[in-house]
XYZ file of N, CA, C and O in Angstrom:
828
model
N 219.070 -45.032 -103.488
C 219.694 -43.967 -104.261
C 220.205 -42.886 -103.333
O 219.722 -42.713 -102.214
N 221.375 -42.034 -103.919
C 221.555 -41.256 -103.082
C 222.312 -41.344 -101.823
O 223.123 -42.256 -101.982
N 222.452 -40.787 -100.535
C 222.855 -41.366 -99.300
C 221.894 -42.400 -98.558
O 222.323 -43.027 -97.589
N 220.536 -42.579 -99.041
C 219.623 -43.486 -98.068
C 219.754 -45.309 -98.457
O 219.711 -45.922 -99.523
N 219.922 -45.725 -97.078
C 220.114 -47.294 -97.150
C 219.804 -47.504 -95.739
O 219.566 -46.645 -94.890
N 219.830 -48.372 -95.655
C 218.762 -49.771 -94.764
C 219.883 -50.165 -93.559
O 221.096 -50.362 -93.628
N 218.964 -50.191 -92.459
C 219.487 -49.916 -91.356
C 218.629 -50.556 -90.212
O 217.520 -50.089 -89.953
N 219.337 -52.032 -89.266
C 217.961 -52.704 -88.667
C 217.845 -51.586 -87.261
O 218.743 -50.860 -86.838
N 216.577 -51.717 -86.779
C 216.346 -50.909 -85.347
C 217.059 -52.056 -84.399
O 216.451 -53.020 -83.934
N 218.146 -51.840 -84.241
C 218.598 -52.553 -82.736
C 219.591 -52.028 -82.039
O 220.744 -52.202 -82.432
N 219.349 -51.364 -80.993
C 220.082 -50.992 -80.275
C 221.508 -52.251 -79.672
O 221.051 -53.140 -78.954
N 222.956 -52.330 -79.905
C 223.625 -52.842 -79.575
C 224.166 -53.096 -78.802
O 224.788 -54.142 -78.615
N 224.007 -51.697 -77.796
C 223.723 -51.661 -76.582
C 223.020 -52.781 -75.165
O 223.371 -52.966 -73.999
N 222.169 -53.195 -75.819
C 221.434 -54.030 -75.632
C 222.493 -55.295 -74.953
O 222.762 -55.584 -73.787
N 222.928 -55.865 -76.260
C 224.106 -56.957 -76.320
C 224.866 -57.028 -74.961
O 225.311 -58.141 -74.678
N 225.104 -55.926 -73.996
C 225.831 -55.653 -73.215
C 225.409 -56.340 -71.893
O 225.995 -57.096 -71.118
N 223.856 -55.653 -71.937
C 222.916 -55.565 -71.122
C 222.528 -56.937 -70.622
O 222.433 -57.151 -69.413
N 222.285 -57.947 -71.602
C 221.435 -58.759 -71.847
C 223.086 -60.246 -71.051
O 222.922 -61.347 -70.525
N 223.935 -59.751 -71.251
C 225.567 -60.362 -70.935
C 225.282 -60.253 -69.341
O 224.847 -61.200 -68.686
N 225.619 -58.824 -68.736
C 225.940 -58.599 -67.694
C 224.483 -59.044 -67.057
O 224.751 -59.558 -65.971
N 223.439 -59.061 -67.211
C 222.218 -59.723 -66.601
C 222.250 -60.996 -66.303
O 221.744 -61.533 -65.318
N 222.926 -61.546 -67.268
C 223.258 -63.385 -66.931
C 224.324 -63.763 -66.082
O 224.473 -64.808 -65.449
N 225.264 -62.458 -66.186
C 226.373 -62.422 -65.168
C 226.332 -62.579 -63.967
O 227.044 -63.331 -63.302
N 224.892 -61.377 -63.336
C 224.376 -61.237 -62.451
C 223.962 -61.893 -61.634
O 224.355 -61.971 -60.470
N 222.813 -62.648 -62.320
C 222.341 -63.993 -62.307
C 223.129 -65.107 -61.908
O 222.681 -65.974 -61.158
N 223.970 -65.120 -62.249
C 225.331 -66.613 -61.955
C 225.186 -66.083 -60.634
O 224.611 -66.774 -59.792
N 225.564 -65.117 -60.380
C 226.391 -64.488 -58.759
C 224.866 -64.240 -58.066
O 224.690 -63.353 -57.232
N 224.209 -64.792 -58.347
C 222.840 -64.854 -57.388
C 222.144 -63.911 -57.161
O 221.032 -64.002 -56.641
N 222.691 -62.850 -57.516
C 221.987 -61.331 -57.359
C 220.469 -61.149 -58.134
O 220.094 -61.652 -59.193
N 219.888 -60.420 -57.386
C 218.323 -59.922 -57.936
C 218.031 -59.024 -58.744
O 218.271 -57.845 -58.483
N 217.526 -59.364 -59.744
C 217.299 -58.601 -61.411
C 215.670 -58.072 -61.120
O 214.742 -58.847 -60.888
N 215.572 -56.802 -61.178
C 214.811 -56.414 -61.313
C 214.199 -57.179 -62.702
O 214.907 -57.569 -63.630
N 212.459 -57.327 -62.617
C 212.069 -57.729 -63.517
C 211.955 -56.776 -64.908
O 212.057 -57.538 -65.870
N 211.883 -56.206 -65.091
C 211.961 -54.721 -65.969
C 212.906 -55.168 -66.666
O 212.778 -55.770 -67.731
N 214.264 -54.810 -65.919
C 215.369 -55.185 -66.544
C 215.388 -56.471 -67.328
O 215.830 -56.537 -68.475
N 214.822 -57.632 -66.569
C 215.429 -58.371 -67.014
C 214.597 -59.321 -67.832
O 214.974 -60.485 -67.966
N 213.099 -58.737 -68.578
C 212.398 -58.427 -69.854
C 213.525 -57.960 -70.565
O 214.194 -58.847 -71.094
N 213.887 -56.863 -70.706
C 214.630 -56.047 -71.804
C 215.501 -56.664 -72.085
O 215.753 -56.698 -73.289
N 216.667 -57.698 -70.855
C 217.960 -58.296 -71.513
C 216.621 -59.892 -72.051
O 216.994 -60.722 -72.880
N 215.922 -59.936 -71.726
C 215.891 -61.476 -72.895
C 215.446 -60.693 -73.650
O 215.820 -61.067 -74.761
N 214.747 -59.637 -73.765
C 214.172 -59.168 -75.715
C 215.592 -58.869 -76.447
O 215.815 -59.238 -77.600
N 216.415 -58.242 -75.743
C 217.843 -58.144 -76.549
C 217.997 -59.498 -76.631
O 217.627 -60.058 -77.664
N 218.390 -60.021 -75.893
C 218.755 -61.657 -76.585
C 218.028 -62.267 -77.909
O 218.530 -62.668 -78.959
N 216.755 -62.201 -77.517
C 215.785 -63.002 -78.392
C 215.545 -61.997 -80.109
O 215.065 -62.407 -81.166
N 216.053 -60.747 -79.790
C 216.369 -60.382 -81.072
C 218.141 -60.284 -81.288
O 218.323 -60.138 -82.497
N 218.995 -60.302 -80.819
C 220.328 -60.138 -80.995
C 220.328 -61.127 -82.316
O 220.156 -60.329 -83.237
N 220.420 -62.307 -82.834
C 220.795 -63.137 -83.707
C 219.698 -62.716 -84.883
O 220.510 -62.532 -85.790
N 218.764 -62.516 -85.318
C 218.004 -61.661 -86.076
C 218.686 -60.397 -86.312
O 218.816 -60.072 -87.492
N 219.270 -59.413 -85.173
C 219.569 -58.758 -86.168
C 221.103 -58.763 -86.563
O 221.427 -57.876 -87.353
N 222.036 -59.574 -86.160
C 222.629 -60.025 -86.954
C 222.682 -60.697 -87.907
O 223.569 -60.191 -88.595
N 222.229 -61.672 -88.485
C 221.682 -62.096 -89.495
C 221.508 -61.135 -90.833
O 222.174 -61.214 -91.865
N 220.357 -60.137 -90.520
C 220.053 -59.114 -91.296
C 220.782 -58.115 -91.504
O 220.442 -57.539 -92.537
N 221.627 -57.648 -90.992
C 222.986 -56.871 -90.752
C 223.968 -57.340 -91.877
O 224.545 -56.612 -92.685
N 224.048 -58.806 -91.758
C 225.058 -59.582 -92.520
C 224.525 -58.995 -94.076
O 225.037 -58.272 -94.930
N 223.176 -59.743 -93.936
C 222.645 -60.003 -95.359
C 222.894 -58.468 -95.902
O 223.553 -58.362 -96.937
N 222.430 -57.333 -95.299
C 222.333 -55.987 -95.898
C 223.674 -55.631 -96.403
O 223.898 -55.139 -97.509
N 224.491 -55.902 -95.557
C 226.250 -55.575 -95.802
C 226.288 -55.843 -97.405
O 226.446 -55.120 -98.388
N 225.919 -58.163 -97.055
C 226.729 -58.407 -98.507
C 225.942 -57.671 -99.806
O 226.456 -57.254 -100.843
N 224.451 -57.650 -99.382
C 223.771 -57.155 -100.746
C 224.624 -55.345 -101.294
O 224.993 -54.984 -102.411
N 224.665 -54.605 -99.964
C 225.789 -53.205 -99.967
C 226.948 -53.813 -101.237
O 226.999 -53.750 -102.465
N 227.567 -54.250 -100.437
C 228.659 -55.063 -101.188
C 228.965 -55.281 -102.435
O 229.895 -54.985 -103.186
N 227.829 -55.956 -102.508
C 227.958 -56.713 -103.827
C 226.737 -55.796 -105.261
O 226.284 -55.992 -106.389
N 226.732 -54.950 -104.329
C 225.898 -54.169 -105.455
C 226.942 -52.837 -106.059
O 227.006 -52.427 -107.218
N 227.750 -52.318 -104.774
C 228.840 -51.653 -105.152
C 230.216 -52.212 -106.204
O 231.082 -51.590 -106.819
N 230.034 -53.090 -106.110
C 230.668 -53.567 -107.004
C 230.664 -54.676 -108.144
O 231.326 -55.659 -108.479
N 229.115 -53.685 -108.706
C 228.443 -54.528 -110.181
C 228.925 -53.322 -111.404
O 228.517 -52.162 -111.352
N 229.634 -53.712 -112.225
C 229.457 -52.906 -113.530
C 228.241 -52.940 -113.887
O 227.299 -53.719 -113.744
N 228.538 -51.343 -114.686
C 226.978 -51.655 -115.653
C 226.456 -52.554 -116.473
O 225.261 -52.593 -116.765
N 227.378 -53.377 -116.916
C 227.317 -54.578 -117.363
C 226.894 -56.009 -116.985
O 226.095 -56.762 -117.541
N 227.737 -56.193 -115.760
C 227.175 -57.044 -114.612
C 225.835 -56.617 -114.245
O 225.019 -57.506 -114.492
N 225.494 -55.924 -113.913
C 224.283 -55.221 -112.906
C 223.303 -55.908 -114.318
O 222.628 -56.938 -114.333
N 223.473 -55.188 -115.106
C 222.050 -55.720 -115.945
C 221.683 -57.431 -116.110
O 220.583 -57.979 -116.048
N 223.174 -58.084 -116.363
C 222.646 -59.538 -116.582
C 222.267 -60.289 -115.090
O 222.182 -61.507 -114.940
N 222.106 -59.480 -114.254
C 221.857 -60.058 -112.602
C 220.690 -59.219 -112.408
O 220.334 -59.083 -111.237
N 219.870 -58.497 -113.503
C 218.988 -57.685 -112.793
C 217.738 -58.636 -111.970
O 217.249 -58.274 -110.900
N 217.496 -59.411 -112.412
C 216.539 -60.591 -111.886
C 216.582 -60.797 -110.541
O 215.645 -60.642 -109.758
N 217.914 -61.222 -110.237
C 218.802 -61.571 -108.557
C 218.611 -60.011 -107.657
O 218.237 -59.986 -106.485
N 218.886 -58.986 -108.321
C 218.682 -57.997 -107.536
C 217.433 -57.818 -107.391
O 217.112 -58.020 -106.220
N 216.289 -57.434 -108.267
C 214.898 -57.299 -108.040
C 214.386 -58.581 -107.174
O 213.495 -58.203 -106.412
N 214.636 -59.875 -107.049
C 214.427 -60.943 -105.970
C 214.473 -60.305 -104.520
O 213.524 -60.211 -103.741
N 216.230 -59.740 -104.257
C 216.647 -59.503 -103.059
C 215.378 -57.827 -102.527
O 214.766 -57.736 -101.463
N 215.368 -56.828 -103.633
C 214.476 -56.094 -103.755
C 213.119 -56.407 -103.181
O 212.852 -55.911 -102.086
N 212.421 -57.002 -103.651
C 210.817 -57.983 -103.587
C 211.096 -58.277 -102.044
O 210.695 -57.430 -101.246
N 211.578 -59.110 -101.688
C 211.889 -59.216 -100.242
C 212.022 -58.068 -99.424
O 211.338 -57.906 -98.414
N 212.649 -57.477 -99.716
C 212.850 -55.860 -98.526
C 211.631 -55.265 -98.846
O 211.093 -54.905 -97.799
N 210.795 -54.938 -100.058
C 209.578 -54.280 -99.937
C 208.694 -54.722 -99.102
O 207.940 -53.948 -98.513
N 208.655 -56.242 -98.907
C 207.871 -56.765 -98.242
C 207.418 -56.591 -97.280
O 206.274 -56.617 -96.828
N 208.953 -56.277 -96.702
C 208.628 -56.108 -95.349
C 208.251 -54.177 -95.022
O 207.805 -53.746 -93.958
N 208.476 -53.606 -95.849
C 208.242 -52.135 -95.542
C 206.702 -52.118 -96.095
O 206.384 -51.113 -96.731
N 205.769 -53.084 -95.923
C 204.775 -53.104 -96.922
C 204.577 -52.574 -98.309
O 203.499 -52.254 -98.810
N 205.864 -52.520 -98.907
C 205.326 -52.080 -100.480
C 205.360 -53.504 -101.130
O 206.234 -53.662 -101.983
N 204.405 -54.735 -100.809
C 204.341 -56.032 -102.199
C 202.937 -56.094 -101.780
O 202.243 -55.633 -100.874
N 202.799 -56.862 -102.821
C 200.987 -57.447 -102.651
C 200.419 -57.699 -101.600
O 199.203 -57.569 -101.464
N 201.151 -58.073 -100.749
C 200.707 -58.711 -99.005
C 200.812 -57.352 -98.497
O 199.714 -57.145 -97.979
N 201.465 -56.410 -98.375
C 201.485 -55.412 -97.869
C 201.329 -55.332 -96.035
O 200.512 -54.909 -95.217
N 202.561 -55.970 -96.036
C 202.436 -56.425 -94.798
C 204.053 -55.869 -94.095
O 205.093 -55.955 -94.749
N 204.006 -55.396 -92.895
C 205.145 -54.791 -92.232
C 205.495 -56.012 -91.403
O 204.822 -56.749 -90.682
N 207.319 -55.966 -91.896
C 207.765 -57.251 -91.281
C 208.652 -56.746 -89.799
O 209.840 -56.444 -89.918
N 207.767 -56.668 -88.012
C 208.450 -55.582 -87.580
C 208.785 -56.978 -86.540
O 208.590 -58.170 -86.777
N 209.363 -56.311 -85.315
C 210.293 -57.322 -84.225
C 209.135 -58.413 -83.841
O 209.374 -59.596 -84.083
N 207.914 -58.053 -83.263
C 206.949 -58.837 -83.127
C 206.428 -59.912 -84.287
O 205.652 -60.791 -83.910
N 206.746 -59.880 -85.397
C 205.507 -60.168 -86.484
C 205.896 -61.819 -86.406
O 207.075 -61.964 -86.085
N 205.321 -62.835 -86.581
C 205.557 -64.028 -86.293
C 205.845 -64.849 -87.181
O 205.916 -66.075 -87.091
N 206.088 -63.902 -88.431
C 207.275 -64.041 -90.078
C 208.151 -63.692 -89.942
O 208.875 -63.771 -90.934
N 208.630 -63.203 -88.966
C 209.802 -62.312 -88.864
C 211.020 -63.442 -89.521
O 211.635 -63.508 -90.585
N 210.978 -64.278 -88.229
C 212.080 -65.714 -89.039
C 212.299 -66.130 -90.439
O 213.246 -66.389 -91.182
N 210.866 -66.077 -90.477
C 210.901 -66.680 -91.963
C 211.422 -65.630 -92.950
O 212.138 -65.885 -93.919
N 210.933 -64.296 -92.552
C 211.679 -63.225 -93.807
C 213.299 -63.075 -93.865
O 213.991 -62.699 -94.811
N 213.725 -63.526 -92.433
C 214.778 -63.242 -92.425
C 215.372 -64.611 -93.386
O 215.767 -64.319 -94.515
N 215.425 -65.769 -93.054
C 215.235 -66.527 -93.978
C 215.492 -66.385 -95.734
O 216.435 -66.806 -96.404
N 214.677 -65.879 -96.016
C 214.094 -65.687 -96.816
C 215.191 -64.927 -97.650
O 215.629 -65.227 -98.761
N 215.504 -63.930 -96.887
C 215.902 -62.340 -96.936
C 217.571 -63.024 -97.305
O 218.039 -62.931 -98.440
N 218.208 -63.592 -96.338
C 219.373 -64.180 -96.536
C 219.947 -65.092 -97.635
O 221.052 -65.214 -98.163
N 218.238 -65.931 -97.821
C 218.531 -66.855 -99.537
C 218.655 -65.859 -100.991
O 219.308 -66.135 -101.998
N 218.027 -64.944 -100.808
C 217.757 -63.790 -102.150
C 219.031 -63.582 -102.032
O 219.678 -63.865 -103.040
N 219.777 -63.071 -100.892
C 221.067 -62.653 -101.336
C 222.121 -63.207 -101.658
O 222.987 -62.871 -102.466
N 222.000 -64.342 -100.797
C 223.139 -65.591 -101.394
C 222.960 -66.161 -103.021
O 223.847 -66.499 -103.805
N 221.781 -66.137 -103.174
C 221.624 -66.397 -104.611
C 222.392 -65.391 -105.839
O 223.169 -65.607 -106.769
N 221.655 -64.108 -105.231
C 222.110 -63.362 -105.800
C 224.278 -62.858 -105.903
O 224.754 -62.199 -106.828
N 224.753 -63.179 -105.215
C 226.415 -63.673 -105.009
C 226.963 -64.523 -105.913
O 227.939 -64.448 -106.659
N 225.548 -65.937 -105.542
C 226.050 -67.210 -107.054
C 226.077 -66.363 -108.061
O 227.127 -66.159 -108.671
N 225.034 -65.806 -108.349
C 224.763 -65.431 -109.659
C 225.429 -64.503 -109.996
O 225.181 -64.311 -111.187
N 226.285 -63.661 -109.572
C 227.030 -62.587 -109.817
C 228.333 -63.446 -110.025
O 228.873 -63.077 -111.067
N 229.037 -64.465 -109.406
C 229.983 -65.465 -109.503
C 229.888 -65.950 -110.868
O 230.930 -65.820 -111.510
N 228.991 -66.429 -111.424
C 228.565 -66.970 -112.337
C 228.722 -65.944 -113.582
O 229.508 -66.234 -114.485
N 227.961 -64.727 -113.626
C 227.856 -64.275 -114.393
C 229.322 -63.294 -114.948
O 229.701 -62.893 -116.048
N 229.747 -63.209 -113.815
C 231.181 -62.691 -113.556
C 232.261 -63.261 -114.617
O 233.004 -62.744 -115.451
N 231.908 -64.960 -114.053
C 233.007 -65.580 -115.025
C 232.660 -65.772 -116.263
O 233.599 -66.247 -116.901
N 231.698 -65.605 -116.895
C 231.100 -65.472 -118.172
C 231.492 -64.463 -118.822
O 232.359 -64.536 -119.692
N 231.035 -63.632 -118.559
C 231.560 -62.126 -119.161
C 233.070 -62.094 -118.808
O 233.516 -61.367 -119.695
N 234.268 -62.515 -117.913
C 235.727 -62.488 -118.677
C 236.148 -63.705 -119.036
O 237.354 -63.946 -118.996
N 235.493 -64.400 -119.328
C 236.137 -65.530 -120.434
C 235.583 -65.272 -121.354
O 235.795 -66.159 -122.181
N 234.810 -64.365 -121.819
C 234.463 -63.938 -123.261
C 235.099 -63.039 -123.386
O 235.870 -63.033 -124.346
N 235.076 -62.330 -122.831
C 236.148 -60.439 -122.789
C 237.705 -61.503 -123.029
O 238.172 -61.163 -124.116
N 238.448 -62.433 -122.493
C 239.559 -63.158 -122.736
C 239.372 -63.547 -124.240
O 240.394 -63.458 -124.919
N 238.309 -63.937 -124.827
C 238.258 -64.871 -125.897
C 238.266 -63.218 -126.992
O 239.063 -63.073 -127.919
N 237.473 -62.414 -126.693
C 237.602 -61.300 -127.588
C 238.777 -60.508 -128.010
O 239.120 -60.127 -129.129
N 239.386 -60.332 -126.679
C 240.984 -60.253 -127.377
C 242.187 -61.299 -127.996
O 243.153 -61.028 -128.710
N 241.816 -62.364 -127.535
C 242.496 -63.886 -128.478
C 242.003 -63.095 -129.967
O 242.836 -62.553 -130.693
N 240.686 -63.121 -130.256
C 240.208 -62.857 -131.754
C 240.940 -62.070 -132.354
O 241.573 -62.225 -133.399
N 240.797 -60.666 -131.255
C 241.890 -59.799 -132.164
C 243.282 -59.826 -132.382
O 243.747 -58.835 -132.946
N 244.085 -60.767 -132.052
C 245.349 -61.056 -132.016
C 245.787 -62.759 -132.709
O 246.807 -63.360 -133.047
N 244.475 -62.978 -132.651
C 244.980 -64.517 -132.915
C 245.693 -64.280 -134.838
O 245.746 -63.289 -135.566
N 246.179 -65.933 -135.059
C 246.697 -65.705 -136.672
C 245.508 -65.229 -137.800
O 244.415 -65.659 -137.428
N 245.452 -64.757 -138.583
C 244.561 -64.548 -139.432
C 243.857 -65.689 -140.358
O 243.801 -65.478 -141.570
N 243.422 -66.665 -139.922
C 243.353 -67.644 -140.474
C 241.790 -67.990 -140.398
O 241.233 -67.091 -139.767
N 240.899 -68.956 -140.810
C 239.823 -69.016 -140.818
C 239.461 -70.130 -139.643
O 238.472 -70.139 -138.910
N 240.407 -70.930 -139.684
C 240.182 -71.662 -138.484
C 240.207 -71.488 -137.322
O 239.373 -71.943 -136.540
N 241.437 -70.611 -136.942
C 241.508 -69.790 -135.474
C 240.092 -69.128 -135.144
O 239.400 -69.267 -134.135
N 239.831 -68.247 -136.475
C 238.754 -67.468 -135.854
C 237.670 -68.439 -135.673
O 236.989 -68.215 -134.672
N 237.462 -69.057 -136.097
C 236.313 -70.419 -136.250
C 236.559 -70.697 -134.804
O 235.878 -70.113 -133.961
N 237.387 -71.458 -134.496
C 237.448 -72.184 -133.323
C 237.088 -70.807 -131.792
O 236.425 -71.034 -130.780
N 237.647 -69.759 -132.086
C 237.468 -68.357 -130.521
C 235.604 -68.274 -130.929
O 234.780 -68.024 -130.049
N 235.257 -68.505 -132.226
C 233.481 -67.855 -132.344
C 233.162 -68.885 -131.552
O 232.587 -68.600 -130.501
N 233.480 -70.475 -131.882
C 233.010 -71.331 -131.172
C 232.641 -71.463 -130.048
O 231.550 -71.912 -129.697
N 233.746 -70.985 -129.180
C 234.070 -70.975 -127.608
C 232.916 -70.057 -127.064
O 232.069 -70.345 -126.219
N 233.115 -68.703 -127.857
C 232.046 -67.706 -127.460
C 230.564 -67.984 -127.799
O 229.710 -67.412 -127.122
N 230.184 -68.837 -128.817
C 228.999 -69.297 -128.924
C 228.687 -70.550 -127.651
O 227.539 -70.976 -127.525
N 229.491 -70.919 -127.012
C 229.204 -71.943 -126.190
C 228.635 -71.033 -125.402
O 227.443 -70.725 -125.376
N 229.658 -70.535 -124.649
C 229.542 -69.438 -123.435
C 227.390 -69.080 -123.188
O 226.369 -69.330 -122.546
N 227.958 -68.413 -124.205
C 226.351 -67.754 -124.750
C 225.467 -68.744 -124.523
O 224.369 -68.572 -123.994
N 226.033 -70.104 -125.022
C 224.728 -71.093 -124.746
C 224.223 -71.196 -123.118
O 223.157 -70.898 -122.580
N 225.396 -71.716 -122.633
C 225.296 -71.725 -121.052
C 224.494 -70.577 -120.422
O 223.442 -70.566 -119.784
N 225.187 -69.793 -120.742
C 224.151 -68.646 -120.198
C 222.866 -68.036 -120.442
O 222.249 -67.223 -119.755
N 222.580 -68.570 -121.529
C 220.553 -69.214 -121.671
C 220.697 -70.329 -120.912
O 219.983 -70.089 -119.939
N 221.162 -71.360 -120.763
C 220.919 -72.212 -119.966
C 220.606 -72.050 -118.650
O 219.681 -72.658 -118.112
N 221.415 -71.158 -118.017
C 221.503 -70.261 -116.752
C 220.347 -69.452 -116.465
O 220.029 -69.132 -115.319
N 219.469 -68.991 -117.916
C 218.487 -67.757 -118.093
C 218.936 -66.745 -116.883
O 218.484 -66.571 -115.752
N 220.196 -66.057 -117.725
C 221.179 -64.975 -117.163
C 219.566 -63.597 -117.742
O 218.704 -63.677 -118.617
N 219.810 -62.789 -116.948
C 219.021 -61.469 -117.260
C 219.521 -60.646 -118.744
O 220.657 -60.469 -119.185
N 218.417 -60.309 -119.197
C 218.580 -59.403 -120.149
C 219.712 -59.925 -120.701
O 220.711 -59.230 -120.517
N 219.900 -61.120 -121.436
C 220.933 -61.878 -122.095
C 220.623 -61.504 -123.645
O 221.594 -61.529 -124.400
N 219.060 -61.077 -124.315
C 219.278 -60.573 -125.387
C 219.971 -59.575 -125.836
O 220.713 -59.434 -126.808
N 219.485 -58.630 -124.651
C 220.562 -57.162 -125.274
C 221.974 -57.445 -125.263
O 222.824 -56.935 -125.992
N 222.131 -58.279 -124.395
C 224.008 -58.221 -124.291
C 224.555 -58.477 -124.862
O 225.668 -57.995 -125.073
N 223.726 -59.924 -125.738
C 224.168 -60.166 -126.932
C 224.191 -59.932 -128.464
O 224.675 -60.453 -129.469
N 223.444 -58.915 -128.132
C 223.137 -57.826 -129.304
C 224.955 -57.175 -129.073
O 226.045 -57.436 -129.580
N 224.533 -56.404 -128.213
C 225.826 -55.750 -127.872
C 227.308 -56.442 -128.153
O 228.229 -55.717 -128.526
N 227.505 -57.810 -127.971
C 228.616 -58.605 -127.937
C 228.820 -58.943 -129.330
O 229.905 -59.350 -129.744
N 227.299 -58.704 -130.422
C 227.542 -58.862 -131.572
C 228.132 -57.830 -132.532
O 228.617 -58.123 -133.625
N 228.058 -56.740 -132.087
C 228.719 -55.463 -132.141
C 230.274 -55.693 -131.681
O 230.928 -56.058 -132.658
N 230.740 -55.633 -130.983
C 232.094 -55.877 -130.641
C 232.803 -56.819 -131.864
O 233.631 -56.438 -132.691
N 232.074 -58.484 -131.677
C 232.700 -58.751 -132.325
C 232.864 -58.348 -134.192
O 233.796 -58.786 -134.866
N 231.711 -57.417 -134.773
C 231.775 -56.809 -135.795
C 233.065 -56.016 -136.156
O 233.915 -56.007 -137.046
N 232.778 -55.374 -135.034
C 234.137 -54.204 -135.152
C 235.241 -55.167 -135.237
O 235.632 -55.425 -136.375
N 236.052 -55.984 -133.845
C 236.799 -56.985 -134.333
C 237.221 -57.316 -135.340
O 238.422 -57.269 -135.608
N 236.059 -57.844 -136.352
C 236.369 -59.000 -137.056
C 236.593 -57.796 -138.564
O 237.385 -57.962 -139.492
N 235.619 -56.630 -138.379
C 235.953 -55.985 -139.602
C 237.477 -55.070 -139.483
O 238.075 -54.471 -140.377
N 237.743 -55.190 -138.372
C 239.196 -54.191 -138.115
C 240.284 -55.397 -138.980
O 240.997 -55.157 -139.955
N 240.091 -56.938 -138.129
C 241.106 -57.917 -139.021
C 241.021 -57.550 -140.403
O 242.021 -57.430 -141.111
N 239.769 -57.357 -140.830
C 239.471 -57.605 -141.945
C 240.334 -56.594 -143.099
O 240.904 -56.839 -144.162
N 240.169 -55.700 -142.521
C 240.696 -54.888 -143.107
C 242.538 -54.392 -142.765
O 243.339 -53.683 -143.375
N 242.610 -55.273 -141.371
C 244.131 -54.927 -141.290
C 244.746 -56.407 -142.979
O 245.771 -56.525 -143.649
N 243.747 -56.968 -142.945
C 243.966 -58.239 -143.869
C 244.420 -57.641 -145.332
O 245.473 -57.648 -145.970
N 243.345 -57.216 -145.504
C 243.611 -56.276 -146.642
C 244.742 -55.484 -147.135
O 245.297 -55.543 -148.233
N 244.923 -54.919 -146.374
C 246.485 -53.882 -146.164
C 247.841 -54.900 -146.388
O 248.890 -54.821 -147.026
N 247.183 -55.922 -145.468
C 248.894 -56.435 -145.956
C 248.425 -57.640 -147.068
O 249.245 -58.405 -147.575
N 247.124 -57.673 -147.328
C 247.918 -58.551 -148.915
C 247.708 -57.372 -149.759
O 247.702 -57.635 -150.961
N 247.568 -56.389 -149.511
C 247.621 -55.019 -150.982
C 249.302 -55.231 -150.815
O 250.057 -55.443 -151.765
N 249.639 -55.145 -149.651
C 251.149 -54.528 -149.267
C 251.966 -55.694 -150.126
O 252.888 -55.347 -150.863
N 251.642 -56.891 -150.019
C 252.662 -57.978 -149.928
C 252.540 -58.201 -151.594
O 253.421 -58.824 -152.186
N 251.087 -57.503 -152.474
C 250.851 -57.697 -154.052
C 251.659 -56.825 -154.540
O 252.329 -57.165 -155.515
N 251.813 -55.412 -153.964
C 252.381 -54.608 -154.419
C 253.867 -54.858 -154.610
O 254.434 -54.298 -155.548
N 254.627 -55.762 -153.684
C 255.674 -55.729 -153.374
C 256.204 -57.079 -154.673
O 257.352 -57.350 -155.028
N 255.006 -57.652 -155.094
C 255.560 -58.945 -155.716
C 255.406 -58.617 -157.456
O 255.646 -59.351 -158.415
N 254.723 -56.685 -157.374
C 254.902 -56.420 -158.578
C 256.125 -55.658 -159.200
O 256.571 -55.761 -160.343
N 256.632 -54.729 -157.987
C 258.135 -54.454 -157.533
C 259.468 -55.165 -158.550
O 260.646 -54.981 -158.242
């Protein structure tokens, strides 16, 4: 919340260090040992924290650009990717700090990278769900006034809906509470534009 977000400790600097040491090395020259601890710990963490860099970006990413809408039926995928980062700051049950040494480190990272990729599917997924129904909701309101048209767009949207219990999309009851609302309004706006023009078209045939 706010300006605070997640940020790995690695100096990049490092990256440089850990280059020109091997450089060195080719050309036969003598590496102080000091030094040349520090360029393999940069090495031996360089791909870790890229990795985690990546993952933080896309979760950044892809969280900036969840509607409030989206965001809720993915809340599951986010609290996953969530659960994982506490982990390692010790706030989960293990309560365990996931730091450069820890000999999980791999595995969280791991770990850390599947929550978020999942969480991407699932935003993909849920993405295209919600506008092929938002597509099918305005078909409704425009389609012919007929009982079959509308029959056949409820259909489509009752599929949808199925799939996505199938999926066990997040908080799929409320939404569809909500989606049952929409289509109310919808169907009572036809309803009543219906009205108007057979008053209009009775009136005209008493004329």
């Amino acid at each position: 919340t706010g300006d605070r977000f997640l940020k790995v400790n690695f100096d990049n600097k490092t990256v440089t260090l850990f280059k020109e040491v091997r450089h060195l090395e080719w050309l036969g020259l003598s590496i102080p040992d000091s030094v040349r601890k520090l360029a393999k710990l940069a090495f031996d963490r360089h791909p870790i924290s890229v990795a985690v860099s990546a993952a933080l970006r896309t979760y950044t990413h892809t969280q900036a650009n969840l509607s409030p809408e989206t965001r809720s039926l993915v809340a599951s995928s986010i609290k996953g990717v969530r659960d994982v980062l506490r982990d390692a700051m010790g706030g989960s049950k293990r309560r365990r700090w996931v730091k450069w040494e820890a000999p999980e480190l791999r595995t969280w990272v791991s770990e850390l990278s599947e929550r978020v990729n999942l969480l991407q599917e699932r935003v993909g997924e849920v993405t295209g769900f919600v506008s092929s129904v938002n597509v099918l909701l305005q078909s409704l309101s425009a389609c012919r006034y007929e009982h079959e048209a509308c029959r056949q767009i409820l259909n489509q949207i009752q599929a949808i809906v199925d799939e996505m219990r199938v999926h066990g999309i997040s908080n799929l009851k409320a939404w569809v509470a909500s989606l049952d609302q929409r289509l109310e309004t919808i169907l009572t706006q036809r309803l009543h534009d219906g009205i108007l023009h057979w008053v209009d078209a009775f009136s005209r045939q008493e004329q």
